[in-house]
Short mmCIF file of C-alpha atoms in Angstrom, two decimals:
data_model
loop_
_atom_site.label_atom_id
_atom_site.label_comp_id
_atom_site.label_asym_id
_atom_site.label_seq_id
_atom_site.Cartn_x
_atom_site.Cartn_y
_atom_site.Cartn_z
CA MET O 164 73.04 8.88 8.67
CA ALA O 165 74.23 9.53 4.88
CA VAL O 166 76.54 7.17 3.55
CA ASP O 167 80.16 8.56 2.06
CA LEU O 168 80.12 7.04 -1.41
CA ALA O 169 83.22 8.72 -1.85
CA ARG O 170 85.12 7.24 1.20
CA ILE O 171 83.82 3.96 0.31
CA LEU O 172 85.46 3.90 -3.07
CA ALA O 173 88.46 5.53 -1.67
CA ASN O 174 88.47 2.42 0.37
CA VAL O 175 87.76 0.02 -2.15
CA THR O 176 90.01 1.05 -4.95
CA PRO O 177 93.41 -0.02 -3.45
CA LEU O 178 91.51 -3.54 -2.80
CA VAL O 179 90.25 -4.18 -6.09
CA GLU O 180 93.74 -3.17 -7.64
CA GLY O 181 95.71 -5.34 -5.70
CA MET O 182 93.42 -8.36 -6.57
CA LEU O 183 93.44 -7.32 -10.27
CA LEU O 184 96.52 -5.81 -11.48
CA LEU O 185 99.04 -8.03 -11.01
CA ASP O 186 100.58 -8.04 -13.96
CA THR O 187 102.40 -5.62 -16.23
CA VAL O 188 100.57 -4.13 -19.31
CA ARG O 189 102.26 -1.16 -21.83
CA PHE O 190 100.27 1.46 -24.26
CA ALA O 191 102.20 2.73 -26.80
CA ALA O 192 100.97 4.68 -29.51
CA PRO O 193 100.92 2.78 -32.94
CA GLY O 194 104.35 2.91 -34.67
CA GLY O 195 103.19 1.74 -37.96
CA PRO O 196 102.26 -1.45 -40.10
CA PRO O 197 102.90 -4.94 -38.77
CA ILE O 198 106.23 -6.59 -39.15
CA PHE O 199 107.50 -9.81 -39.41
CA ASN O 200 109.37 -11.06 -36.44
CA PRO O 201 111.67 -13.72 -38.09
CA ASP O 202 112.58 -14.78 -34.11
CA THR O 203 108.86 -15.24 -33.33
CA GLY O 204 107.30 -15.96 -36.60
CA LEU O 205 104.93 -13.48 -36.06
CA TYR O 206 104.03 -10.56 -37.22
CA GLU O 207 104.13 -7.57 -34.54
CA ALA O 208 102.64 -4.16 -34.30
CA PRO O 209 105.59 -1.62 -33.69
CA GLU O 210 105.07 0.50 -30.89
CA GLY O 211 105.70 4.24 -30.90
CA ASP O 212 105.81 6.24 -27.84
CA ILE O 213 105.03 4.49 -24.79
CA LEU O 214 101.72 6.33 -22.83
CA TYR O 215 101.60 3.98 -20.00
CA GLU O 216 103.47 1.13 -18.29
CA GLY O 217 102.52 -0.51 -15.01
CA PRO O 218 99.92 -2.47 -13.35
CA GLY O 219 97.08 -3.78 -15.24
CA ALA O 220 95.38 -7.16 -16.73
CA VAL O 221 94.11 -8.36 -20.07
CA GLN O 222 91.36 -10.62 -19.60
CA PRO O 223 88.60 -12.07 -22.43
CA GLY O 224 85.43 -10.13 -22.99
CA SER O 225 83.37 -12.44 -25.08
CA LEU O 226 83.91 -15.02 -27.62
CA PRO O 227 85.54 -14.20 -30.73
CA GLU O 228 83.16 -13.40 -33.60
CA THR O 229 83.53 -13.30 -37.43
CA ALA O 230 83.00 -10.56 -39.49
CA SER O 231 81.03 -10.48 -42.86
CA ALA O 232 81.79 -8.33 -46.19
CA VAL O 233 79.64 -5.11 -46.36
CA VAL O 234 78.23 -6.72 -49.40
CA ALA O 235 76.14 -9.77 -49.23
CA THR O 236 77.43 -11.32 -52.36
CA GLN O 237 81.23 -11.09 -51.12
CA PRO O 238 82.48 -14.16 -49.42
CA TRP O 239 83.04 -14.26 -45.19
CA VAL O 240 86.12 -12.09 -44.11
CA ASN O 241 88.97 -14.43 -42.74
CA GLU O 242 89.26 -12.36 -39.59
CA THR O 243 87.72 -12.22 -36.22
CA SER O 244 87.08 -9.63 -33.52
CA SER O 245 88.63 -11.01 -30.39
CA LYS O 246 87.67 -9.26 -27.69
CA TYR O 247 89.13 -8.35 -24.59
CA LYS O 248 89.46 -5.80 -21.83
CA ALA O 249 92.22 -4.26 -20.05
CA PHE O 250 92.14 -3.51 -16.69
CA THR O 251 94.39 -0.18 -15.24
CA PRO O 252 94.47 2.25 -12.39
CA LEU O 253 92.33 5.04 -12.70
CA THR O 254 95.52 6.97 -12.57
CA ALA O 255 96.51 5.41 -15.72
CA PRO O 256 95.92 7.87 -18.81
CA VAL O 257 93.01 7.44 -21.01
CA ALA O 258 93.99 4.93 -23.97
CA GLY O 259 93.10 6.29 -27.35
CA ARG O 260 91.35 4.05 -30.19
CA ASP O 261 94.01 2.20 -32.08
CA THR O 262 96.87 2.42 -28.96
CA ILE O 263 98.78 -0.55 -28.86
CA VAL O 264 98.31 -2.86 -25.58
CA THR O 265 101.39 -5.44 -25.04
CA VAL O 266 101.62 -7.60 -21.73
CA ALA O 267 104.83 -7.14 -20.51
CA ALA O 268 105.44 -9.41 -17.39
CA ILE O 269 102.90 -11.68 -16.01
CA HIS O 270 103.06 -12.25 -12.22
CA ASP O 271 104.11 -15.81 -10.84
CA GLY O 272 101.89 -18.15 -11.40
CA GLY O 273 100.36 -16.55 -14.21
CA ASP O 274 99.93 -17.56 -18.02
CA GLN O 275 103.82 -16.27 -19.31
CA THR O 276 102.17 -17.18 -22.59
CA LEU O 277 100.65 -13.99 -22.49
CA VAL O 278 104.15 -12.18 -22.48
CA GLY O 279 104.61 -9.84 -25.81
CA ARG O 280 100.81 -10.55 -26.74
CA GLN O 281 99.46 -7.26 -28.88
CA TRP O 282 95.99 -5.57 -28.56
CA ARG O 283 94.57 -2.60 -30.09
CA ALA O 284 92.26 -0.34 -28.32
CA MET O 285 88.93 -0.85 -29.99
CA ASP O 286 87.60 2.82 -28.17
CA PRO O 287 88.76 5.32 -25.82
CA SER O 288 89.21 3.67 -21.96
CA GLN O 289 86.05 3.89 -20.33
CA GLY O 290 85.27 6.34 -17.33
CA GLY O 291 82.59 6.65 -14.66
CA THR O 292 82.24 8.69 -11.85
CA LEU O 293 81.85 5.43 -9.65
CA GLY O 294 84.62 3.72 -10.93
CA VAL O 295 87.47 2.08 -9.39
CA ILE O 296 89.59 0.93 -12.19
CA ARG O 297 90.01 1.60 -16.02
CA ILE O 298 88.88 -0.30 -18.52
CA THR O 299 89.90 -0.26 -21.95
CA SER O 300 87.71 -2.99 -24.98
CA LEU O 301 90.38 -4.44 -26.69
CA ASP O 302 91.11 -6.33 -29.98
CA GLN O 303 93.61 -9.26 -30.33
CA ILE O 304 96.47 -7.98 -33.18
CA GLN O 305 95.68 -11.10 -35.28
CA GLN O 306 98.83 -13.38 -36.25
CA THR O 307 97.97 -15.19 -38.81
CA SER O 308 99.18 -13.12 -41.94
CA GLY O 309 101.04 -10.21 -42.71
CA GLU O 310 98.51 -8.19 -43.93
CA ALA O 311 97.87 -5.16 -42.04
#
């Protein structure tokens, strides 16, 4: 009896989507350098054209890292690389590098402080022939300064 992997994946995909993709995420082209929002006190990356808005999730990928300058005699760079992952259905478009990912809405009982937070896609969305959801590596857009 041969295993019909395509049929198994077709049955697993709705289950995985229903368990993980509980929130609404927006993927947009970058619209320019960060702009200070006096209402929130944060710098926000302006969004250009919306590429996708729909079911998704954003989760931490690993602990933040601090990068050092290229020249050994220079001080440490005061910027972290905050690694996150965005999960979207396979029907969502592949996010290109530098796509702005924003959490637009959170499910009941979820962390509402994530609404409005932004990340930048580090690389195009990952894909695979046996995937059931699309995964995009993200770096959080830092809110500590106005430097672009």
